[in-house]
CSV table of C-alpha atoms in Angstrom, one decimal:
chain,number,residue,atom,x,y,z
A,1,UNK,CA,0.0,18.6,-19.1
A,2,UNK,CA,2.2,16.2,-17.2
A,3,UNK,CA,2.8,17.2,-13.6
A,4,UNK,CA,-0.4,19.2,-13.3
A,5,UNK,CA,-2.4,18.3,-10.2
A,6,UNK,CA,-5.6,16.5,-11.1
A,7,UNK,CA,-8.9,17.9,-10.3
A,8,UNK,CA,-10.8,16.1,-7.5
A,9,UNK,CA,-12.9,13.4,-9.1
A,10,UNK,CA,-16.7,13.5,-8.7
A,11,UNK,CA,-17.5,10.7,-6.2
A,12,UNK,CA,-20.8,9.7,-7.9
A,13,UNK,CA,-19.2,9.6,-11.3
A,14,UNK,CA,-16.3,7.6,-10.1
A,15,UNK,CA,-18.5,5.1,-8.4
A,16,UNK,CA,-20.5,4.6,-11.6
A,17,UNK,CA,-17.3,4.1,-13.6
A,18,UNK,CA,-15.8,1.7,-11.0
A,19,UNK,CA,-18.9,-0.5,-11.0
A,20,UNK,CA,-19.6,-0.3,-14.7
A,21,UNK,CA,-18.4,-2.4,-17.6
A,22,UNK,CA,-14.7,-2.1,-18.2
A,23,UNK,CA,-14.5,-4.5,-21.1
A,24,UNK,CA,-17.1,-2.9,-23.4
A,25,UNK,CA,-15.3,-1.2,-26.4
A,26,UNK,CA,-16.3,2.2,-27.7
A,27,UNK,CA,-16.4,3.3,-31.4
A,28,UNK,CA,-12.6,3.7,-31.3
A,29,UNK,CA,-12.1,0.2,-30.0
A,30,UNK,CA,-10.9,1.5,-26.7
A,31,UNK,CA,-12.0,0.0,-23.4
A,32,UNK,CA,-11.8,1.3,-19.9
A,33,UNK,CA,-9.7,-1.7,-18.9
A,34,UNK,CA,-7.1,-0.9,-21.6
A,35,UNK,CA,-7.0,2.7,-20.5
A,36,UNK,CA,-6.5,1.8,-16.9
A,37,UNK,CA,-3.9,-0.8,-17.6
A,38,UNK,CA,-1.9,1.6,-19.7
A,39,UNK,CA,-2.1,4.2,-17.0
A,40,UNK,CA,-0.8,1.8,-14.4
A,41,UNK,CA,2.1,0.8,-16.5
A,42,UNK,CA,3.0,4.5,-17.0
A,43,UNK,CA,2.6,5.2,-13.3
A,44,UNK,CA,4.8,2.3,-12.3
A,45,UNK,CA,7.5,3.7,-14.5
A,46,UNK,CA,7.1,7.5,-14.0
A,47,UNK,CA,5.0,8.0,-10.8
A,48,UNK,CA,1.5,9.3,-10.5
A,49,UNK,CA,2.3,12.9,-10.4
A,50,UNK,CA,3.9,12.7,-13.9
A,51,UNK,CA,1.0,10.8,-15.4
A,52,UNK,CA,-1.3,12.6,-17.8
A,53,UNK,CA,-4.2,11.7,-20.0
A,54,UNK,CA,-2.0,12.7,-23.0
A,55,UNK,CA,0.7,10.2,-22.0
A,56,UNK,CA,-1.9,7.4,-21.7
A,57,UNK,CA,-3.3,8.3,-25.1
A,58,UNK,CA,0.2,8.3,-26.7
A,59,UNK,CA,0.8,4.9,-25.2
A,60,UNK,CA,-2.4,3.6,-26.7
A,61,UNK,CA,-1.7,5.4,-30.0
A,62,UNK,CA,-5.0,7.2,-29.9
A,63,UNK,CA,-6.1,10.8,-29.7
A,64,UNK,CA,-6.4,12.3,-26.2
A,65,UNK,CA,-10.0,13.3,-26.7
A,66,UNK,CA,-11.0,9.6,-27.3
A,67,UNK,CA,-10.0,8.8,-23.7
A,68,UNK,CA,-12.5,11.4,-22.4
A,69,UNK,CA,-15.4,9.5,-23.9
A,70,UNK,CA,-14.5,6.7,-21.4
A,71,UNK,CA,-12.9,8.4,-18.5
A,72,UNK,CA,-13.7,12.1,-17.6
A,73,UNK,CA,-10.3,13.0,-16.3
A,74,UNK,CA,-7.2,12.1,-14.3
A,75,UNK,CA,-9.0,12.1,-11.0
A,76,UNK,CA,-11.5,9.4,-12.0
A,77,UNK,CA,-8.7,7.5,-13.8
A,78,UNK,CA,-6.7,7.5,-10.5
A,79,UNK,CA,-9.7,5.9,-8.7
A,80,UNK,CA,-9.9,3.3,-11.4
A,81,UNK,CA,-6.2,2.6,-11.3
A,82,UNK,CA,-6.3,2.2,-7.5
A,83,UNK,CA,-9.1,-0.3,-7.6
A,84,UNK,CA,-7.6,-2.2,-10.5
A,85,UNK,CA,-4.2,-2.5,-8.7
A,86,UNK,CA,-5.9,-4.6,-6.1
A,87,UNK,CA,-7.9,-6.7,-8.5
A,88,UNK,CA,-5.7,-9.8,-8.2
A,89,UNK,CA,-4.9,-9.5,-4.5
A,90,UNK,CA,-6.7,-12.7,-3.5
A,91,UNK,CA,-7.9,-15.7,-5.4
A,92,UNK,CA,-11.3,-15.3,-3.7
A,93,UNK,CA,-12.8,-13.8,-0.5
A,94,UNK,CA,-11.9,-16.8,1.6
A,95,UNK,CA,-8.2,-17.1,0.6
A,96,UNK,CA,-6.9,-15.2,3.7
A,97,UNK,CA,-9.1,-17.2,6.0
A,98,UNK,CA,-7.8,-20.5,4.6
A,99,UNK,CA,-4.2,-19.8,5.5
A,100,UNK,CA,-2.6,-21.9,8.2
A,101,UNK,CA,-2.2,-20.4,11.6
A,102,UNK,CA,-5.8,-19.2,12.2
A,103,UNK,CA,-6.6,-15.5,12.3
A,104,UNK,CA,-3.0,-14.6,13.0
A,105,UNK,CA,-1.7,-16.5,10.0
A,106,UNK,CA,-4.4,-14.9,7.9
A,107,UNK,CA,-3.3,-11.4,9.0
A,108,UNK,CA,0.3,-12.2,8.2
A,109,UNK,CA,-0.8,-13.4,4.8
A,110,UNK,CA,-2.9,-10.2,4.3
A,111,UNK,CA,0.1,-8.0,5.3
A,112,UNK,CA,2.5,-9.8,2.9
A,113,UNK,CA,0.1,-9.6,-0.1
A,114,UNK,CA,-0.5,-5.9,0.5
A,115,UNK,CA,3.2,-5.4,0.8
A,116,UNK,CA,3.7,-7.0,-2.6
A,117,UNK,CA,1.1,-4.7,-4.2
A,118,UNK,CA,2.6,-1.6,-2.6
A,119,UNK,CA,6.1,-2.6,-3.6
A,120,UNK,CA,5.0,-3.3,-7.2
A,121,UNK,CA,3.0,-0.1,-7.5
A,122,UNK,CA,4.7,2.6,-5.3
A,123,UNK,CA,2.5,5.3,-6.9
A,124,UNK,CA,-0.3,4.0,-4.7
A,125,UNK,CA,1.3,6.0,-1.9
A,126,UNK,CA,0.4,9.2,-3.8
A,127,UNK,CA,-3.3,8.3,-3.9
A,128,UNK,CA,-5.5,10.0,-1.2
A,129,UNK,CA,-7.1,6.8,0.0
A,130,UNK,CA,-9.3,8.1,2.8
A,131,UNK,CA,-12.0,9.1,0.3
A,132,UNK,CA,-11.1,7.0,-2.7
A,133,UNK,CA,-14.3,5.8,-4.3
A,134,UNK,CA,-15.1,2.2,-3.2
A,135,UNK,CA,-14.9,0.1,-6.2
A,136,UNK,CA,-15.6,-3.7,-6.6
A,137,UNK,CA,-12.0,-4.8,-6.0
A,138,UNK,CA,-11.5,-2.6,-2.9
A,139,UNK,CA,-14.8,-3.8,-1.5
A,140,UNK,CA,-13.9,-7.5,-2.1
A,141,UNK,CA,-10.5,-6.8,-0.5
A,142,UNK,CA,-12.2,-5.4,2.6
A,143,UNK,CA,-14.6,-8.4,2.8
A,144,UNK,CA,-11.7,-10.9,2.4
A,145,UNK,CA,-9.6,-9.2,5.0
A,146,UNK,CA,-12.3,-8.9,7.6
A,147,UNK,CA,-13.5,-12.5,7.4
A,148,UNK,CA,-10.6,-14.0,9.5
A,149,UNK,CA,-11.5,-11.6,12.3
A,150,UNK,CA,-15.2,-12.5,12.3
A,151,UNK,CA,-16.4,-14.7,15.2
A,152,UNK,CA,-13.4,-13.9,17.5
A,153,UNK,CA,-15.5,-11.9,19.9
A,154,UNK,CA,-14.4,-8.6,18.6
A,155,UNK,CA,-16.9,-5.8,18.0
A,156,UNK,CA,-17.4,-4.7,14.4
A,157,UNK,CA,-15.5,-1.5,15.2
A,158,UNK,CA,-12.6,-3.5,16.8
A,159,UNK,CA,-12.5,-5.8,13.7
A,160,UNK,CA,-12.1,-2.7,11.5
A,161,UNK,CA,-9.6,-1.1,13.8
A,162,UNK,CA,-7.5,-4.3,14.0
A,163,UNK,CA,-7.4,-4.6,10.2
A,164,UNK,CA,-6.6,-0.9,9.9
A,165,UNK,CA,-3.7,-1.2,12.4
A,166,UNK,CA,-2.1,-4.0,10.3
A,167,UNK,CA,-2.6,-2.2,7.0
A,168,UNK,CA,-1.4,1.2,8.1
A,169,UNK,CA,1.8,-0.4,9.4
A,170,UNK,CA,2.3,-2.2,6.1
A,171,UNK,CA,1.6,1.0,4.1
A,172,UNK,CA,3.8,3.2,6.3
A,173,UNK,CA,6.7,0.7,6.0
A,174,UNK,CA,6.2,0.2,2.3
A,175,UNK,CA,6.2,4.0,1.8
A,176,UNK,CA,9.5,4.3,3.7
A,177,UNK,CA,10.9,1.5,1.5
A,178,UNK,CA,9.8,3.3,-1.6
A,179,UNK,CA,11.5,6.5,-0.5
A,180,UNK,CA,14.6,4.6,0.3
A,181,UNK,CA,14.7,3.1,-3.2
A,182,UNK,CA,14.0,6.6,-4.8
A,183,UNK,CA,16.9,8.1,-2.7
A,184,UNK,CA,19.2,5.3,-3.9
A,185,UNK,CA,18.2,5.9,-7.5
A,186,UNK,CA,18.6,9.7,-7.3
A,187,UNK,CA,21.9,9.6,-5.5
A,188,UNK,CA,23.4,6.8,-7.4
A,189,UNK,CA,24.6,5.2,-4.2
A,190,UNK,CA,23.4,2.0,-2.5
A,191,UNK,CA,22.6,2.3,1.2
A,192,UNK,CA,25.7,0.4,2.0
A,193,UNK,CA,27.9,2.7,-0.1
A,194,UNK,CA,26.2,5.8,1.5
A,195,UNK,CA,26.7,4.4,5.0
A,196,UNK,CA,30.4,3.7,4.4
A,197,UNK,CA,30.8,7.3,3.3
A,198,UNK,CA,29.1,9.0,6.2
A,199,UNK,CA,29.9,6.5,9.0
A,200,UNK,CA,33.4,7.9,10.0
A,201,UNK,CA,32.2,11.5,10.1
A,202,UNK,CA,29.0,10.6,11.9
A,203,UNK,CA,30.9,8.6,14.6
A,204,UNK,CA,33.2,11.7,15.1
A,205,UNK,CA,30.4,14.3,15.4
A,206,UNK,CA,28.2,12.1,17.6
A,207,UNK,CA,30.9,11.0,20.1
A,208,UNK,CA,31.1,13.1,23.2
A,209,UNK,CA,27.9,15.0,22.5
A,210,UNK,CA,24.7,15.3,24.4
A,211,UNK,CA,23.2,12.4,22.5
A,212,UNK,CA,24.8,9.3,24.0
A,213,UNK,CA,21.8,7.0,23.5
A,214,UNK,CA,21.0,8.3,20.0
A,215,UNK,CA,24.7,7.9,19.0
A,216,UNK,CA,25.0,4.4,20.3
A,217,UNK,CA,21.7,3.1,18.9
A,218,UNK,CA,22.1,4.9,15.6
A,219,UNK,CA,25.5,3.5,15.1
A,220,UNK,CA,24.3,0.0,16.1
A,221,UNK,CA,21.5,0.2,13.5
A,222,UNK,CA,23.7,1.5,10.8
A,223,UNK,CA,26.3,-1.2,11.3
A,224,UNK,CA,23.7,-3.9,11.5
A,225,UNK,CA,21.8,-2.9,8.4
A,226,UNK,CA,24.4,-0.9,6.6
A,227,UNK,CA,21.6,1.6,6.3
A,228,UNK,CA,19.3,3.7,8.5
A,229,UNK,CA,16.4,1.4,7.7
A,230,UNK,CA,15.7,-2.2,6.6
A,231,UNK,CA,12.1,-2.2,5.4
A,232,UNK,CA,11.7,-6.0,5.5
A,233,UNK,CA,12.9,-6.1,9.1
A,234,UNK,CA,10.7,-3.1,10.0
A,235,UNK,CA,7.7,-4.9,8.5
A,236,UNK,CA,8.3,-8.2,10.3
A,237,UNK,CA,9.1,-6.6,13.7
A,238,UNK,CA,6.1,-4.3,13.6
A,239,UNK,CA,3.7,-6.9,12.4
A,240,UNK,CA,4.8,-9.4,15.1
A,241,UNK,CA,4.4,-6.8,17.8
A,242,UNK,CA,1.0,-5.8,16.5
A,243,UNK,CA,-0.2,-9.4,16.3
A,244,UNK,CA,1.1,-10.0,19.8
A,245,UNK,CA,-1.1,-7.1,21.0
A,246,UNK,CA,-4.1,-8.3,19.1
A,247,UNK,CA,-3.6,-11.8,20.6
A,248,UNK,CA,-4.1,-10.3,24.0
A,249,UNK,CA,-7.2,-8.4,22.8
A,250,UNK,CA,-8.8,-11.6,21.3
A,251,UNK,CA,-8.0,-13.6,24.5
A,252,UNK,CA,-9.6,-10.9,26.6
A,253,UNK,CA,-12.7,-10.9,24.5
A,254,UNK,CA,-12.9,-14.7,24.7
A,255,UNK,CA,-12.6,-14.5,28.4
A,256,UNK,CA,-15.4,-11.9,28.5
A,257,UNK,CA,-17.7,-14.3,26.6
A,258,UNK,CA,-16.9,-17.1,29.0
A,259,UNK,CA,-17.6,-14.8,32.0
A,260,UNK,CA,-21.0,-13.7,30.5
A,261,UNK,CA,-21.9,-17.3,29.6
A,262,UNK,CA,-21.1,-18.4,33.2
């Protein structure tokens, strides 16, 4: 039934599915790839919470039970969808490393590509990624995104932490952007229209209160962006600040190596 929370997938079963053949057709002619692609199209349009096995079956014009011979349930299907969404992230594992600008240019490229995926598939924000089964595409993604950080003098833990810092910033900003678009859609107002409606009242209630800094800054932001948030600006500002900090860390590690060598 649409809207029902999926049971947690079995990790071992999900791993077997993720690393198995997705192109092999069963007796009904269905393939795992076709099921996953149909589910992604539905989730893009309706959201993950609304997705059901029955909806996927209807889209493929097959009986619901025929899906279960390929995918045990919505939990495992979600794991497959998550991995598939990142399947075309990079041309190969070296693409990020081949970008101009060294490791910094590579991380900027990684951030932008992840932003594009999250913007195209906002349902990804609904997937509990901390224990999502590691499929082939997610594993290749991790490999490709770590390579630009290898050989800079960072420890393995620092490499993972630096990448996580960039990706969590992208994910958080993309989530805020998705919520902004959903609010616009539900209200029928653009952010600019909404800001024009509330700005006079907000200015009145905030003036002369105990929030002089909040009032001044909030008004400046609202007037500048005609909104409370500009996701693209937030992405760029945060990414630049993060990379500036990582530049200091990389420089410090390079100096440590020189000191030890001397």
